Coordinates of C-alpha atoms and ligand atoms in Angstrom, one line a residue:
X1 CA -24.6 52.9 75.6
X2 CA -27.5 52.3 73.4
X3 CA -29.8 54.8 71.7
X4 CA -33.3 54.4 70.1
X5 CA -33.8 57.1 67.4
X6 CA -37.4 57.7 66.3
X7 CA -37.9 59.4 63.1
X8 CA -40.2 59.6 60.2
X9 CA -37.4 60.0 57.6
X10 CA -34.0 58.5 57.2
X11 CA -31.7 58.5 54.5
X12 CA -31.1 56.9 52.1
X13 CA -34.5 54.9 52.3
X14 CA -37.0 57.8 52.6
X15 CA -36.2 61.6 52.6
X16 CA -38.0 64.7 52.0
X17 CA -35.4 66.9 53.5
X18 CA -32.3 67.4 55.8
X19 CA -34.0 65.6 58.7
X20 CA -33.3 62.3 56.7
X21 CA -29.8 63.3 55.9
X22 CA -29.3 63.6 59.7
X23 CA -31.0 60.5 61.1
X24 CA -29.1 58.5 58.4
X25 CA -25.7 59.8 59.2
X26 CA -25.7 60.2 62.9
X27 CA -25.7 56.3 64.0
X28 CA -22.5 55.8 62.0
X29 CA -20.8 58.7 63.5
X30 CA -22.1 57.9 67.2
X31 CA -20.9 54.1 66.8
X32 CA -17.1 55.2 66.4
X33 CA -17.7 56.6 69.9
X34 CA -19.0 53.4 71.1
X35 CA -22.7 54.2 71.1
X36 CA -24.9 51.7 69.4
X37 CA -28.2 53.0 67.9
X38 CA -31.1 51.6 66.3
X39 CA -33.7 53.8 64.2
X40 CA -37.5 53.0 64.6
X41 CA -39.0 54.1 61.2
X42 CA -42.4 53.6 59.8
X43 CA -42.5 50.8 57.0
X44 CA -43.5 53.2 54.0
X45 CA -43.7 51.4 50.7
X46 CA -40.0 52.3 49.9
X47 CA -39.1 50.0 53.2
X48 CA -41.6 47.4 52.4
X49 CA -39.0 45.3 50.4
X50 CA -36.7 45.2 53.4
X51 CA -39.3 43.5 55.4
X52 CA -39.0 40.0 54.2
X53 CA -35.2 39.9 55.2
X54 CA -35.7 41.0 58.9
X55 CA -36.7 39.6 61.9
X56 CA -39.9 40.2 63.7
X57 CA -39.0 41.6 67.3
X58 CA -42.4 43.1 68.6
X59 CA -45.9 42.7 67.8
X60 CA -48.6 45.2 69.1
X61 CA -52.2 45.0 68.6
X62 CA -53.2 48.2 70.3
X63 CA -51.4 50.9 68.9
X64 CA -53.3 54.2 67.7
X65 CA -54.7 53.0 64.5
X66 CA -54.6 49.4 65.6
X67 CA -51.9 46.7 64.8
X68 CA -48.4 46.9 64.0
X69 CA -45.2 44.7 64.1
X70 CA -41.7 45.7 64.6
X71 CA -39.3 44.2 62.2
X72 CA -35.6 44.5 62.7
X73 CA -33.3 44.6 59.6
X74 CA -29.8 45.7 58.8
X75 CA -29.5 47.9 55.5
X76 CA -26.5 50.0 54.4
X77 CA -24.7 49.4 57.7
X78 CA -27.8 50.9 59.5
X79 CA -29.8 48.8 62.0
X80 CA -33.5 49.7 61.5
X81 CA -36.7 48.7 63.5
X82 CA -39.4 48.9 60.8
X83 CA -42.8 49.6 62.2
X84 CA -44.8 47.8 59.7
X85 CA -48.7 48.8 60.0
X86 CA -50.0 48.5 56.5
X87 CA -53.1 50.4 57.2
X88 CA -51.2 53.5 58.2
X89 CA -48.0 53.3 56.4
X90 CA -48.2 51.2 53.2
X91 CA -49.9 53.7 50.8
X92 CA -48.9 56.0 47.8
X93 CA -47.7 59.4 48.2
X94 CA -45.2 61.0 50.6
X95 CA -44.7 60.4 54.2
X96 CA -47.0 63.1 55.3
X97 CA -49.1 63.7 52.1
X98 CA -51.3 62.0 49.5
X99 CA -50.8 61.9 46.2
X100 CA -52.5 65.2 45.8
X101 CA -50.2 66.9 48.2
X102 CA -52.7 67.2 51.1
X103 CA -51.8 66.0 54.5
X104 CA -53.1 62.3 55.3
X105 CA -56.1 62.8 57.6
X106 CA -55.0 60.2 59.9
X107 CA -51.4 61.8 60.5
X108 CA -52.2 61.8 64.3
X109 CA -52.9 58.1 64.3
X110 CA -49.9 57.5 62.0
X111 CA -47.3 59.1 64.0
X112 CA -49.1 58.6 67.2
X113 CA -48.4 55.1 66.5
X114 CA -44.7 55.6 65.7
X115 CA -44.4 57.2 69.0
X116 CA -46.3 54.8 71.0
X117 CA -44.1 51.9 69.7
X118 CA -41.0 53.9 70.4
X119 CA -42.1 54.2 74.1
X120 CA -43.0 50.7 74.3
X121 CA -39.7 49.7 72.9
X122 CA -37.9 52.1 75.2
X123 CA -39.8 50.6 78.5
X124 CA -39.5 46.9 77.4
X125 CA -36.5 46.6 74.8
X126 CA -36.8 44.1 71.8
X127 CA -35.4 40.8 71.6
X128 CA -33.0 41.6 74.5
X129 CA -31.7 45.0 73.3
X130 CA -32.5 47.9 76.0
X131 CA -31.9 51.4 74.9
X132 CA -30.5 53.7 77.6
X133 CA -31.6 56.6 75.7
X134 CA -34.8 57.4 73.4
X135 CA -34.0 60.2 71.1
X136 CA -37.0 61.5 69.0
X137 CA -36.8 63.7 66.0
X138 CA -39.4 66.5 65.2
X139 CA -43.2 66.6 65.8
X140 CA -43.7 63.1 64.0
X141 CA -41.9 61.4 67.0
X142 CA -42.6 64.2 69.7
X143 CA -45.2 62.3 71.8
X144 CA -42.6 59.4 72.5
X145 CA -41.3 61.3 75.8
X146 CA -45.2 61.8 76.6
X147 CA -46.0 58.1 76.5
X148 CA -42.9 57.4 78.3
X149 CA -44.1 59.6 81.2
X150 CA -47.3 58.6 80.9
X151 CA -46.5 54.6 81.5
X152 CA -45.6 55.6 85.3
X153 CA -42.9 53.2 84.9
X154 CA -39.0 53.5 85.1
X155 CA -38.1 55.0 81.9
X156 CA -34.9 55.6 79.8
X157 CA -34.0 59.4 79.5
X158 CA -35.5 60.9 76.4
X159 CA -34.2 63.6 74.1
X160 CA -36.1 65.5 71.6
X161 CA -34.4 67.2 68.7
X162 CA -36.1 70.2 66.7
X163 CA -35.3 70.2 63.0
X164 CA -37.9 72.7 62.1
X165 CA -40.2 74.4 64.7
X166 CA -42.5 75.6 61.8
X167 CA -44.0 71.8 61.7
X168 CA -45.7 71.3 65.1
X169 CA -48.2 68.6 64.7
X170 CA -51.3 70.2 65.9
X171 CA -54.7 68.4 66.2
X172 CA -58.1 69.0 67.6
X173 CA -58.8 68.0 71.0
X174 CA -60.9 65.2 69.9
X175 CA -57.7 63.1 69.1
X176 CA -56.6 62.7 72.6
X177 CA -58.8 59.8 73.4
X178 CA -57.7 58.1 70.0
X179 CA -54.2 58.4 70.8
X180 CA -54.7 57.0 74.3
X181 CA -53.6 60.2 76.1
X182 CA -54.5 61.1 79.7
X183 CA -57.3 63.6 79.5
X184 CA -56.1 65.4 82.7
X185 CA -52.8 66.5 80.8
X186 CA -54.9 68.5 78.4
X187 CA -53.8 71.9 79.9
X188 CA -51.0 74.3 78.7
X189 CA -48.7 73.2 81.1
X190 CA -48.7 69.8 79.4
X191 CA -50.3 68.7 76.1
X192 CA -52.6 71.6 75.0
X193 CA -51.5 74.1 72.5
X194 CA -54.3 76.8 72.1
X195 CA -57.1 74.5 72.4
X196 CA -55.5 71.7 70.4
X197 CA -53.4 68.8 71.1
X198 CA -49.6 69.8 70.2
X199 CA -47.5 66.8 69.3
X200 CA -44.4 69.2 69.6
X201 CA -45.6 71.1 72.4
X202 CA -46.3 67.9 74.4
X203 CA -42.7 66.2 73.4
X204 CA -41.1 69.7 74.7
X205 CA -43.0 69.7 77.8
X206 CA -42.0 66.2 78.6
X207 CA -38.5 65.5 77.2
X208 CA -35.7 65.4 79.4
X209 CA -33.4 67.1 77.2
X210 CA -34.3 69.3 74.0
X211 CA -32.0 70.0 71.1
X212 CA -32.0 71.9 67.9
X213 CA -29.7 71.8 64.8
X214 CA -27.5 74.8 65.7
X215 CA -26.7 77.0 68.6
X216 CA -28.1 80.2 66.7
X217 CA -31.3 78.4 66.1
X218 CA -31.5 77.4 70.0
X219 CA -31.3 81.1 70.7
X220 CA -33.5 82.3 67.9
X221 CA -36.6 80.0 69.1
X222 CA -36.8 81.7 72.2
X223 CA -37.9 84.6 70.5
X224 CA -41.4 85.2 69.3
X225 CA -40.2 86.1 65.6
X226 CA -38.8 82.5 65.4
X227 CA -40.5 80.3 68.1
X228 CA -43.6 80.3 66.0
X229 CA -45.9 80.5 69.2
X230 CA -43.6 77.9 71.3
X231 CA -41.1 80.4 72.4
X232 CA -42.9 80.5 76.0
X233 CA -42.6 76.7 76.2
X234 CA -38.9 77.0 75.1
X235 CA -38.0 79.7 77.6
X236 CA -39.5 77.6 80.2
X237 CA -37.2 74.7 79.4
X238 CA -34.2 77.0 78.5
X239 CA -31.8 75.1 80.9
X240 CA -32.3 72.0 79.0
X241 CA -32.4 73.2 75.5
X242 CA -29.0 73.4 73.6
X243 CA -27.9 73.6 69.8
X244 CA -25.9 71.1 68.3
X245 CA -24.8 71.7 64.8
X246 CA -25.5 69.3 62.3
X247 CA -22.7 67.4 60.1
X248 CA -22.6 65.8 56.7
X249 CA -21.7 62.4 55.8
X250 CA -18.5 63.4 54.1
X251 CA -18.2 59.8 52.5
X252 CA -21.3 60.5 50.5
X253 CA -20.6 63.9 49.8
X254 CA -17.0 63.9 48.7
X255 CA -16.1 65.7 45.4
X256 CA -13.1 63.3 44.9
X257 CA -15.2 60.3 44.7
X258 CA -18.8 61.3 44.1
X259 CA -20.2 59.0 41.2
X260 CA -22.9 61.5 40.3
X261 CA -20.1 64.0 38.9
X262 CA -18.6 63.4 35.5
X263 CA -15.2 64.4 36.9
X264 CA -14.0 64.2 40.6
X265 CA -11.7 66.9 41.9
X266 CA -10.2 68.1 45.1
X267 CA -8.8 71.5 46.4
X268 CA -6.0 71.3 44.0
X269 CA -7.9 70.7 40.8
X270 CA -10.7 73.0 41.1
X271 CA -10.5 73.6 37.3
X272 CA -12.2 70.4 36.7
X273 CA -15.5 71.8 38.0
X274 CA -15.6 73.1 34.7
X275 CA -16.4 69.9 33.3
X276 CA -19.2 69.2 35.6
X277 CA -20.6 72.6 34.9
X278 CA -20.7 71.7 31.2
X279 CA -23.1 68.7 32.2
X280 CA -25.3 71.0 34.5
X281 CA -25.4 73.4 31.2
X282 CA -26.5 70.5 28.8
X283 CA -29.0 69.2 31.2
X284 CA -30.9 72.6 32.1
X285 CA -30.2 74.3 28.8
X286 CA -27.6 77.0 29.9
X287 CA -25.1 78.8 27.3
X288 CA -21.8 76.8 27.3
X289 CA -18.9 79.0 27.5
X290 CA -20.4 81.5 29.6
X291 CA -17.5 83.2 31.7
X292 CA -19.6 84.5 34.6
X293 CA -20.6 82.5 37.8
X294 CA -23.0 79.8 37.7
X295 CA -25.2 80.0 40.7
X296 CA -27.5 77.0 42.2
X297 CA -30.4 76.5 44.3
X298 CA -31.3 73.0 45.6
X299 CA -34.1 73.5 47.8
X300 CA -37.8 72.9 48.8
X301 CA -39.5 75.6 47.1
X302 CA -41.1 77.4 50.3
X303 CA -41.7 80.5 52.0
X304 CA -39.1 79.4 54.6
X305 CA -36.4 79.4 52.0
X306 CA -36.7 83.0 50.8
X307 CA -36.7 81.9 47.1
X308 CA -39.7 84.5 46.3
X309 CA -37.1 87.1 46.9
X310 CA -34.5 85.2 45.1
X311 CA -37.1 84.9 42.1
X312 CA -37.4 88.7 42.0
X313 CA -33.5 89.2 41.9
X314 CA -33.0 86.9 38.8
X315 CA -32.7 89.9 36.4
X316 CA -30.0 91.1 38.5
X317 CA -28.0 87.7 38.2
X318 CA -28.4 87.8 34.4
X319 CA -27.3 91.5 34.0
X320 CA -24.1 90.7 36.1
X321 CA -23.4 87.9 33.6
X322 CA -24.0 85.1 35.8
X323 CA -26.3 82.0 35.2
X324 CA -28.7 80.0 37.4
X325 CA -29.6 76.6 37.8
X326 CA -32.8 75.7 39.8
X327 CA -33.6 72.2 41.4
X328 CA -36.5 72.0 43.4
X329 CA -40.1 71.4 44.1
X330 CA -42.8 72.7 46.5
X331 CA -45.1 75.7 46.4
X332 CA -46.9 75.8 42.8
X333 CA -46.3 79.6 42.7
X334 CA -42.5 79.2 43.2
X335 CA -42.4 76.4 40.9
X336 CA -44.2 78.6 38.1
X337 CA -41.8 81.6 38.9
X338 CA -38.6 79.6 38.3
X339 CA -40.0 77.7 35.4
X340 CA -41.0 81.1 33.7
X341 CA -37.5 82.5 34.7
X342 CA -35.9 79.7 32.7
X343 CA -38.4 80.7 29.6
X344 CA -37.6 84.1 29.9
X345 CA -34.0 84.0 30.6
X346 CA -33.2 81.2 28.2
X347 CA -29.5 79.9 28.2
X348 CA -29.0 82.0 31.3
X349 CA -31.5 80.5 33.8
X350 CA -32.3 76.7 33.7
X351 CA -34.9 75.0 36.0
X352 CA -35.9 71.5 36.9
X353 CA -38.7 70.9 39.0
X354 CA -38.7 67.7 40.9
X355 CA -36.7 65.7 43.3
X356 CA -33.2 64.3 42.1
X357 CA -30.5 63.2 44.4
X358 CA -28.0 62.6 41.8
X359 CA -28.7 66.0 40.1
X360 CA -28.2 67.6 43.4
X361 CA -24.8 66.3 43.8
X362 CA -23.8 67.3 40.0
X363 CA -25.0 70.8 41.0
X364 CA -22.8 71.2 44.0
X365 CA -20.0 69.8 41.7
X366 CA -20.3 72.0 38.8
X367 CA -21.5 75.3 40.2
X368 CA -19.4 78.4 41.6
X369 CA -21.7 79.2 44.3
X370 CA -25.1 78.0 46.0
X371 CA -27.8 80.4 47.1
X372 CA -29.5 80.0 50.3
X373 CA -31.6 83.1 51.2
X374 CA -33.6 81.5 53.9
X375 CA -35.9 83.5 56.3
X376 CA -35.2 81.1 59.0
X377 CA -32.7 77.9 58.8
X378 CA -32.5 75.6 61.7
X379 CA -29.5 74.5 60.3
X380 CA -29.2 73.8 56.5
X381 CA -27.2 71.2 54.9
X382 CA -26.8 72.6 51.5
X383 CA -24.2 75.2 52.4
X384 CA -22.3 72.4 54.2
X385 CA -22.2 70.6 50.8
X386 CA -21.4 73.6 49.2
X387 CA -18.3 74.2 51.5
X388 CA -17.1 70.6 50.8
X389 CA -17.4 70.9 47.3
X390 CA -15.9 74.3 47.0
X391 CA -19.1 75.6 46.0
X392 CA -19.3 79.3 47.8
X393 CA -22.4 79.4 49.7
X394 CA -24.2 82.7 49.7
X395 CA -26.6 82.6 52.7
X396 CA -29.0 84.7 54.9
X397 CA -27.6 85.5 58.4
X398 CA -29.7 83.0 60.3
X399 CA -29.8 79.8 62.1
X400 CA -27.2 77.3 61.1
X401 CA -26.4 79.4 57.9
X402 CA -25.0 81.9 60.4
X403 CA -23.1 79.5 62.5
X404 CA -21.3 77.9 59.4
X405 CA -20.3 80.2 56.8
X406 CA -17.6 83.0 57.3
X407 CA -18.5 86.0 55.2
X408 CA -15.9 87.4 52.9
X409 CA -15.8 90.8 54.4
X410 CA -12.4 92.7 53.7
X411 CA -10.9 91.4 57.0
X412 CA -11.7 87.7 56.4
X413 CA -10.6 88.0 52.6
X414 CA -7.4 89.5 53.9
X415 CA -6.9 86.5 56.5
X416 CA -7.9 84.2 53.7
X417 CA -10.4 82.5 55.8
X418 CA -13.6 83.7 54.3
X419 CA -15.9 80.6 53.0
X420 CA -19.0 82.3 51.7
X421 CA -21.1 85.3 51.7
X422 CA -23.6 86.4 54.4
X423 CA -26.3 88.7 54.0
X424 CA -28.7 90.2 56.5
X425 CA -32.0 91.5 54.2
X426 CA -33.9 88.7 52.7
X427 CA -35.4 90.7 49.9
X428 CA -34.9 91.4 46.3
X429 CA -32.8 94.2 47.2
X430 CA -30.8 92.6 49.8
X431 CA -29.9 89.7 47.5
X432 CA -28.8 92.1 44.8
X433 CA -26.6 93.8 47.0
X434 CA -24.9 90.7 48.0
X435 CA -24.7 89.6 44.5
X436 CA -22.7 92.8 43.7
X437 CA -20.1 91.7 46.2
X438 CA -20.2 88.1 44.9
X439 CA -19.5 89.3 41.1
X440 CA -16.8 91.6 42.3
X441 CA -15.0 88.7 44.4
X442 CA -15.5 86.3 41.2
X443 CA -13.9 88.6 38.8
X444 CA -10.7 88.0 40.9
X445 CA -9.8 84.5 39.9
X446 CA -7.3 84.1 42.5
X447 CA -9.4 85.5 45.5
X448 CA -12.1 83.3 44.5
X449 CA -9.9 80.3 44.6
X450 CA -8.6 81.2 47.9
X451 CA -11.9 81.2 49.1
X452 CA -12.8 77.9 47.8
X453 CA -10.0 76.4 49.2
X454 CA -10.9 77.9 52.7
X455 CA -14.4 76.5 52.2
X456 CA -13.0 73.0 51.6
X457 CA -10.9 72.9 54.6
X458 CA -13.6 73.9 56.7
X459 CA -14.7 70.7 58.9
X460 CA -18.1 69.9 58.2
X461 CA -18.3 66.3 59.2
X462 CA -19.9 64.6 62.1
X463 CA -16.6 64.5 64.5
X464 CA -17.5 67.4 66.6
X465 CA -21.3 67.2 67.1
X466 CA -21.2 63.4 67.4
X467 CA -19.1 64.0 70.3
X468 CA -21.4 66.6 71.7
X469 CA -24.6 64.2 71.5
X470 CA -22.4 61.3 73.1
X471 CA -21.6 63.7 75.8
X472 CA -25.1 64.7 76.3
X473 CA -26.3 61.1 76.3
X474 CA -23.9 60.3 78.9
X475 CA -24.8 63.0 81.3
X476 CA -28.3 62.1 80.9
X477 CA -27.7 58.5 81.9
X478 CA -25.7 59.2 85.0
Ligands
ADP501 P1 -34.6 71.2 54.6 O1 -34.4 70.1 55.7 O2 -35.1 72.4 55.4 O3 -35.2 71.0 53.3 P2 -31.5 71.1 54.4 O4 -30.7 72.0 53.9 O5 -31.5 70.7 55.8 O6 -33.0 71.7 54.3 O7 -31.7 69.6 53.6 C1 -32.1 69.6 52.4 C2 -32.1 68.2 51.8 O8 -32.7 68.0 50.7 C3 -30.3 68.3 51.3 O9 -29.7 67.0 51.3 C4 -30.8 68.7 49.8 O10 -29.6 68.4 49.1 C5 -32.0 68.1 49.6 N1 -32.9 68.6 48.5 C6 -33.7 69.5 48.6 N2 -34.2 69.5 47.6 C7 -33.8 68.7 46.9 C8 -34.3 68.3 45.3 N3 -35.2 68.9 44.7 N4 -33.6 67.2 44.7 C9 -32.6 66.5 45.4 N5 -32.2 67.1 46.8 C10 -33.0 67.9 47.1
GLC502 C1 -34.9 70.9 58.8 C2 -34.5 72.3 58.7 C3 -33.0 72.4 58.2 C4 -32.1 71.2 58.8 C5 -32.8 70.0 58.7 C6 -32.0 68.8 59.4 O1 -35.7 70.4 57.7 O2 -35.2 73.1 57.8 O3 -32.3 73.7 58.3 O4 -30.8 71.3 58.3 O5 -34.0 69.9 59.4 O6 -31.6 69.1 60.8

């Protein structure tokens, strides 16, 4: 069984969020189940150095946006098919935005080209390699099933995974022709979404199977509150929709061997987290020798993540004797709010604005708890890293957060199976309330350590979920 993954991000090569971690980790997990995979990825500047060591396996001169070659390379054990179309992908900035933070105006061409290249590889193979399944991720790859069906040829089966329905790839109707899409499919039962062309909408209509990244989110997106306008489409395809929980790469995220920590530790040497905490305090300017809990945030700073509510609750963290270390970037107003909190509560709150993979690891290694008050969260990975590092997740009851954290209610505490704190109300009040519970539990060192150990025992790797994907691929290709 061979799978062509199609995605716009893949860790460790190019990452803006959890999508990259998932796409980077899944192939290895699948290979131990006898499933081979290759990832079709745009050759952004970060990938350009790999091209010279690869082999050209396809050349297209009529993709949306023009020419593109496909180069096969193996890097960090992952087989990549790099779509090298410099006019589309070899430019400064981030994958989706220019250096000023604005969406690239030709994103429809850039990701239309990715999807069309994927469909052609799916139909014709490359270099003797023929995928049985084409698995597209998020809106950037979502036209792949559309192009496959449009070919009218016998096609491999397609899967579309929704990592975040907030990003839908919506463009004016004029782009239909530029993308070589069938004009007679521009209606609500196919590609049209409220007068526009919807990349994700089209993919959801044409994919053979739809998955998302947790069972709870799979249910949530059938409702208007979470479906963001696509709930009707999803309801119509509900028989083909399922939720498969993300895992994490437990080799990269291992507190015993993590090179980003100043001291490694395991469930029996949790006291060593203190050394990592001291490094964090140095880095962000927190008072050393504080006895209250150190909370951390590692996140895109956006509305989704509920961090505006957290910013309002910061005085309560400080009043309770806690400290807060924040690593993130995104909305300017949120960046400012956390930077100002760092100034106002100097010694208790420290903020790093930016993206820093090594510091993200250190924060997990040295903090007592990680705060994730998301308004919606398809899966979420940072709570899984938290569990693995004995860094207690404090999460909103939504999506994958609800599926992966066992709340420290009285019964769960007594049964010693609690792994975190789950709360319902994403507001400053809701956060303050849950913080009362956290402070209370933290003051009982033994209780806290029992929770840390339960968290570290929880299985967060890919084993189960890779099996679920493998089963789905097999069902589809029968
Ligand atoms: P999302 O994909 O919605 O951003 P996830 O929790 O699924 O949320 O994944 C976020 C990933 O990005 C995690 O690997 C997290 O550690 C990482 N991350 C987020 N912000 C930063 C940052 N500022 N620096 C380093 N890593 C970050
Ligand atoms: C998205 C979601 C996040 C999920 C990640 C990987 O970015 O926001 O919840 O964990 O994709 O699937």
